[in-house]
C-alpha cells in the first residue's frame, strides 16, 4: 500500500518546482529541452546550436548547456570574466584556450578561465558536442578588436586557427 | 616567429595557477587525476570509485567529479542540503530521487535537490558512470535513521530498491 506520507522530494524541499529529477536523453536531445540557435545574429560563428538542459537553483547557481558544432563549424572567438567548465560528449575537434590550440575528443575536459580567448572548432570531419557548465550570473562575452586580433595573430598556430 | 608577448591565459588572468586548460581522457580516466575510493569507510556503498576532474575557482565554485559503479554496485543512500547535477556518461542503471526510482542511461541528466534522498545503482549488468557537479562549499551527507528507513519503505518500489 502506498502511503499518503511522503519523504522530502524536489517538489517539497526545493524552490525549483516543476523541474523533473531526471531528463532522459535521446541522441543528444533531452526531454522538454528546446534546441536554439547559438546566438541571435552574427557571422562570427558557424553551424552551431545550443540546448539548456538544466538551470541551476538552490545552492548550485550554474547551468548545464549542450553545444553541438557540425563538421567545419565553430563557436565565436571570445572572452569573458566568467569561467567555463566543458566536457566533450560527442565527436572531436580542436579548441583554442589562451594561446594554445589543442586537439580534443571524447570526455576531454576543458577549463576556460577569466578573460581567456577561446574558440571551439569541429575540425575533424565530425560533429563536436560538449556539455558546458557556467554560472547562472555571468558577464557578456567580448569579441576581439583589431589590435587584439593582431596580438592573437602573433602566434602562428593561433593565426592559422582562429575564425573571426 | 613567436612573440614574447602573450594574450591573457589561464596562468596570467586567473588565480588557478598550474591548472591545465585541457585534461585529456582515456577510457574514463583523466590526465593527472587520481582514482580514489568512494568514501574512506563504510558498508553502505558497494563497488564504486571516484575521480575529481576539476575543482572550481574564480566565479565558478563547483567541482567536476566522475563516479563509476561496477555492475551490481551502488552509492550510499543519503541526502544533504547541497544540490547535485549529474550526467550519465557510461552504461546504465537506476536512480532513486525522492520517492521515485527511474531507469537511467547515456546522457540522461539527474538533478538531486536539497534534502532529497538519492541512491545510484548499477542494476543492469553493466557499469554506471556519471559526471557529478556540486558546489565546492557543501554540507556533509546524512544517512537515514531507522524511522527514515521505515518511511522510505512505505513506498514498495522504494523499499525494493534501496540498499542501506
Coordinates of C-alpha atoms in Angstrom, one line a residue:
Chain A
X1 CA 0.0 0.0 0.0
X2 CA 1.3 3.4 -0.9
X3 CA 1.2 5.8 2.0
X4 CA -0.1 9.4 1.8
X5 CA 3.0 10.5 3.6
X6 CA 6.0 11.4 1.5
X7 CA 9.6 11.9 2.2
X8 CA 11.0 15.2 1.1
X9 CA 11.3 15.4 -2.7
X10 CA 12.4 18.1 -5.1
X11 CA 8.8 19.4 -5.2
X12 CA 8.6 19.9 -1.4
X13 CA 12.1 20.5 -0.4
X14 CA 13.3 22.9 -3.1
X15 CA 12.1 26.1 -4.8
X16 CA 12.7 24.5 -8.2
X17 CA 9.1 23.5 -8.7
X18 CA 8.2 21.7 -11.9
X19 CA 11.8 20.7 -12.6
X20 CA 11.9 17.0 -13.2
X21 CA 14.5 15.0 -11.3
X22 CA 15.6 13.1 -14.5
X23 CA 15.7 14.4 -18.0
X24 CA 16.1 11.5 -20.4
X25 CA 18.3 11.9 -23.4
X26 CA 18.0 10.5 -26.9
X27 CA 20.7 11.1 -29.5
X28 CA 21.9 14.4 -27.9
X29 CA 18.5 15.8 -27.3
X30 CA 16.8 16.0 -23.9
X31 CA 13.2 15.6 -22.8
X32 CA 11.5 19.0 -22.6
X33 CA 14.5 20.9 -23.8
X34 CA 14.4 23.1 -26.9
X35 CA 17.1 23.4 -29.5
X36 CA 18.1 27.0 -30.0
X37 CA 20.4 28.9 -32.4
X38 CA 23.8 29.5 -30.8
X39 CA 23.3 33.3 -30.8
X40 CA 20.6 35.5 -32.3
X41 CA 22.7 37.2 -35.0
X42 CA 26.2 37.4 -36.3
X43 CA 28.7 36.0 -38.8
X44 CA 31.4 35.2 -36.2
X45 CA 30.1 31.6 -35.6
X46 CA 29.1 28.8 -37.9
X47 CA 26.9 25.7 -37.8
X48 CA 26.3 25.5 -34.1
X49 CA 23.3 25.2 -31.9
X50 CA 22.6 25.0 -28.1
X51 CA 20.3 23.4 -25.6
X52 CA 20.0 24.5 -21.9
X53 CA 19.5 21.2 -20.2
X54 CA 19.2 22.4 -16.6
X55 CA 19.2 25.8 -15.0
X56 CA 20.7 25.8 -11.5
X57 CA 19.0 26.7 -8.4
X58 CA 19.3 26.4 -4.6
X59 CA 23.0 26.3 -3.7
X60 CA 24.1 25.4 -7.3
X61 CA 23.7 28.5 -9.4
X62 CA 25.0 27.0 -12.6
X63 CA 23.6 26.0 -16.0
X64 CA 24.2 22.8 -17.9
X65 CA 24.2 23.6 -21.6
X66 CA 24.9 21.4 -24.6
X67 CA 26.5 22.9 -27.7
X68 CA 26.8 21.0 -30.9
X69 CA 29.0 22.1 -33.8
X70 CA 28.5 20.5 -37.2
X71 CA 31.6 19.4 -39.1
X72 CA 33.5 22.5 -40.3
X73 CA 31.7 24.8 -37.9
X74 CA 32.9 26.9 -35.0
X75 CA 31.9 28.9 -31.9
X76 CA 32.6 32.6 -31.6
X77 CA 36.1 33.7 -30.7
X78 CA 35.5 35.5 -27.4
X79 CA 36.5 36.0 -23.8
X80 CA 34.7 37.0 -20.6
X81 CA 35.1 37.2 -16.9
X82 CA 33.1 34.0 -16.2
X83 CA 34.6 30.6 -16.3
X84 CA 33.6 27.7 -18.5
X85 CA 34.0 24.0 -17.5
X86 CA 33.4 21.8 -20.6
X87 CA 33.3 18.1 -21.2
X88 CA 33.3 16.7 -24.8
X89 CA 30.5 14.2 -25.1
X90 CA 30.3 13.8 -28.9
X91 CA 32.9 13.7 -31.6
X92 CA 36.2 15.6 -31.7
X93 CA 37.8 18.8 -32.9
X94 CA 40.2 21.5 -31.6
X95 CA 39.9 24.2 -29.1
X96 CA 41.9 27.5 -28.6
X97 CA 42.3 28.4 -25.0
X98 CA 44.6 31.5 -24.4
X99 CA 47.4 31.0 -26.9
X100 CA 47.3 27.2 -27.2
X101 CA 45.4 25.1 -29.8
X102 CA 44.7 21.6 -28.5
X103 CA 43.0 18.6 -30.1
X104 CA 40.0 17.5 -28.1
X105 CA 38.0 14.3 -28.1
X106 CA 35.6 12.2 -26.1
X107 CA 35.4 13.1 -22.4
X108 CA 38.3 15.5 -22.5
X109 CA 37.6 18.4 -20.1
X110 CA 38.4 22.0 -20.9
X111 CA 38.6 24.8 -18.4
X112 CA 38.4 28.3 -19.8
X113 CA 39.4 30.8 -17.1
X114 CA 38.5 34.5 -16.8
X115 CA 39.4 36.8 -19.7
X116 CA 40.9 34.0 -21.7
X117 CA 40.3 33.9 -25.5
X118 CA 38.7 30.7 -26.7
X119 CA 37.1 29.1 -29.7
X120 CA 35.9 25.6 -30.4
X121 CA 36.0 24.2 -33.9
X122 CA 34.8 20.9 -35.4
X123 CA 37.9 20.4 -37.5
X124 CA 37.9 16.7 -37.9
X125 CA 35.1 15.9 -40.3
X126 CA 32.7 15.0 -37.5
X127 CA 30.5 16.8 -35.0
X128 CA 31.9 18.3 -31.8
X129 CA 29.4 18.2 -29.0
X130 CA 30.0 19.4 -25.5
X131 CA 28.5 20.0 -22.1
X132 CA 29.3 23.5 -20.8
X133 CA 28.8 24.5 -17.2
X134 CA 28.7 28.2 -16.4
X135 CA 27.5 30.3 -13.6
X136 CA 23.9 31.5 -13.9
X137 CA 25.1 35.0 -13.1
X138 CA 27.6 35.9 -15.7
X139 CA 29.0 38.7 -17.8
X140 CA 28.6 39.2 -21.6
X141 CA 31.3 37.9 -23.9
X142 CA 33.7 40.3 -25.5
X143 CA 34.9 39.8 -29.1
X144 CA 38.4 40.8 -30.1
X145 CA 39.0 44.3 -31.6
X146 CA 41.5 44.9 -34.4
X147 CA 44.5 45.3 -32.0
X148 CA 43.6 42.1 -30.2
X149 CA 43.3 40.1 -33.4
X150 CA 46.7 41.5 -34.3
X151 CA 48.1 40.3 -31.0
X152 CA 46.4 36.9 -31.4
X153 CA 47.9 36.6 -34.9
X154 CA 51.5 36.9 -33.5
X155 CA 51.3 33.2 -32.6
X156 CA 51.4 31.5 -36.0
X157 CA 49.4 28.5 -34.7
X158 CA 46.7 30.8 -33.4
X159 CA 46.6 32.9 -36.5
X160 CA 46.0 29.8 -38.6
X161 CA 43.3 28.5 -36.3
X162 CA 41.1 31.4 -35.4
X163 CA 37.9 32.4 -37.3
X164 CA 36.8 36.0 -36.5
Chain B
X1 CA 58.2 33.9 -35.3
X2 CA 56.6 33.5 -31.9
X3 CA 56.3 36.8 -30.0
X4 CA 57.4 37.3 -26.4
X5 CA 54.1 39.0 -25.8
X6 CA 51.2 36.9 -24.7
X7 CA 47.5 37.3 -24.7
X8 CA 45.9 36.7 -21.3
X9 CA 45.9 33.0 -20.5
X10 CA 44.8 31.0 -17.5
X11 CA 48.2 31.4 -16.0
X12 CA 48.1 35.2 -16.1
X13 CA 44.4 36.0 -15.9
X14 CA 43.3 33.6 -13.2
X15 CA 44.3 32.5 -9.7
X16 CA 44.1 28.9 -10.7
X17 CA 47.8 28.5 -11.4
X18 CA 49.1 25.2 -12.5
X19 CA 45.6 24.0 -13.7
X20 CA 45.8 22.9 -17.3
X21 CA 43.3 24.2 -19.7
X22 CA 42.6 20.7 -21.1
X23 CA 42.6 17.4 -19.3
X24 CA 42.6 14.6 -21.9
X25 CA 40.6 11.5 -21.1
X26 CA 41.3 7.9 -21.9
X27 CA 38.7 5.2 -21.1
X28 CA 37.1 7.2 -18.2
X29 CA 40.4 8.3 -16.7
X30 CA 41.8 11.8 -16.9
X31 CA 45.3 13.1 -17.2
X32 CA 46.8 13.9 -13.8
X33 CA 43.6 12.8 -11.9
X34 CA 43.9 10.0 -9.3
X35 CA 41.3 7.3 -8.8
X36 CA 40.0 7.3 -5.2
X37 CA 37.8 5.1 -3.1
X38 CA 34.3 6.5 -3.0
X39 CA 34.4 7.0 0.8
X40 CA 37.0 6.1 3.4
X41 CA 35.0 3.6 5.3
X42 CA 31.5 2.0 5.4
X43 CA 29.4 -0.8 4.3
X44 CA 26.6 1.4 2.9
X45 CA 28.1 1.5 -0.6
X46 CA 29.5 -1.1 -2.9
X47 CA 31.9 -1.3 -5.9
X48 CA 32.2 2.4 -6.6
X49 CA 35.2 4.8 -7.0
X50 CA 35.6 8.5 -7.7
X51 CA 37.8 11.0 -9.5
X52 CA 37.8 14.7 -9.1
X53 CA 38.5 16.0 -12.6
X54 CA 38.4 19.7 -11.9
X55 CA 38.0 21.8 -8.8
X56 CA 36.3 25.1 -9.5
X57 CA 37.7 28.5 -8.9
X58 CA 37.2 32.1 -9.9
X59 CA 33.4 32.7 -10.3
X60 CA 32.6 29.0 -10.7
X61 CA 32.9 27.4 -7.3
X62 CA 31.9 23.9 -8.4
X63 CA 33.6 20.6 -8.8
X64 CA 33.5 18.1 -11.7
X65 CA 33.6 14.6 -10.2
X66 CA 33.3 11.3 -12.0
X67 CA 31.8 8.3 -10.2
X68 CA 31.9 4.8 -11.6
X69 CA 29.8 2.0 -10.2
X70 CA 30.7 -1.6 -11.2
X71 CA 27.8 -3.9 -12.2
X72 CA 25.8 -4.7 -9.0
X73 CA 27.3 -1.8 -7.1
X74 CA 25.6 1.2 -5.6
X75 CA 26.3 4.6 -4.0
X76 CA 25.3 5.4 -0.4
X77 CA 21.6 6.2 0.2
X78 CA 21.8 9.7 1.5
X79 CA 20.6 13.3 1.4
X80 CA 22.1 16.7 2.0
X81 CA 21.4 20.4 1.6
X82 CA 23.6 20.8 -1.5
X83 CA 22.4 20.1 -5.0
X84 CA 23.7 17.5 -7.4
X85 CA 23.6 17.9 -11.2
X86 CA 24.6 14.6 -12.8
X87 CA 25.1 13.4 -16.4
X88 CA 25.4 9.7 -17.2
X89 CA 28.4 9.2 -19.4
X90 CA 28.9 5.4 -19.2
X91 CA 26.5 2.5 -19.1
X92 CA 23.1 2.5 -17.4
X93 CA 21.3 1.6 -14.2
X94 CA 18.6 3.1 -11.9
X95 CA 18.5 6.0 -9.6
X96 CA 16.3 6.9 -6.6
X97 CA 15.5 10.6 -6.3
X98 CA 13.0 11.4 -3.5
X99 CA 10.4 8.6 -3.8
X100 CA 10.8 7.8 -7.4
X101 CA 13.0 5.1 -9.0
X102 CA 14.0 5.8 -12.6
X103 CA 15.9 3.9 -15.2
X104 CA 18.9 6.0 -16.4
X105 CA 21.2 5.6 -19.4
X106 CA 23.6 7.5 -21.6
X107 CA 23.4 11.3 -21.3
X108 CA 20.4 11.3 -19.1
X109 CA 20.7 14.2 -16.6
X110 CA 19.7 13.9 -12.9
X111 CA 19.0 16.8 -10.6
X112 CA 19.0 16.0 -6.9
X113 CA 17.6 18.9 -4.9
X114 CA 18.2 19.8 -1.3
X115 CA 17.4 17.2 1.4
X116 CA 16.2 14.7 -1.2
X117 CA 17.1 11.0 -0.6
X118 CA 19.0 9.5 -3.5
X119 CA 20.9 6.4 -4.4
X120 CA 22.5 5.3 -7.7
X121 CA 22.7 1.6 -8.6
X122 CA 24.3 -0.3 -11.5
X123 CA 21.4 -2.6 -11.9
X124 CA 21.7 -3.6 -15.5
X125 CA 24.8 -5.9 -15.7
X126 CA 27.0 -3.0 -16.8
X127 CA 28.9 -0.2 -15.3
X128 CA 27.2 3.1 -14.4
X129 CA 29.5 6.1 -14.8
X130 CA 28.5 9.7 -14.3
X131 CA 29.7 13.2 -14.1
X132 CA 28.5 14.9 -10.9
X133 CA 28.7 18.7 -10.4
X134 CA 28.5 20.0 -6.9
X135 CA 29.3 23.3 -5.1
X136 CA 32.8 23.4 -3.7
X137 CA 31.3 24.6 -0.4
X138 CA 28.8 21.9 0.7
X139 CA 27.4 20.2 3.7
X140 CA 28.0 16.6 4.8
X141 CA 25.6 13.9 3.6
X142 CA 23.1 12.5 6.1
X143 CA 22.2 8.8 6.1
X144 CA 18.7 7.7 7.1
X145 CA 18.0 6.7 10.6
X146 CA 15.6 3.8 11.5
X147 CA 12.4 6.0 11.3
X148 CA 13.5 7.4 8.0
X149 CA 14.2 4.0 6.5
X150 CA 10.7 3.0 7.7
X151 CA 9.2 6.0 6.0
X152 CA 11.2 5.2 2.8
X153 CA 9.9 1.6 2.9
X154 CA 6.3 2.8 2.8
X155 CA 6.7 3.1 -0.9
X156 CA 7.0 -0.6 -2.1
X157 CA 9.1 0.4 -5.2
X158 CA 11.5 2.3 -2.9
X159 CA 11.6 -0.5 -0.3
X160 CA 12.6 -2.9 -3.0
X161 CA 15.3 -0.6 -4.5
X162 CA 17.2 0.8 -1.6
X163 CA 20.4 -0.6 -0.1
X164 CA 21.1 0.7 3.4

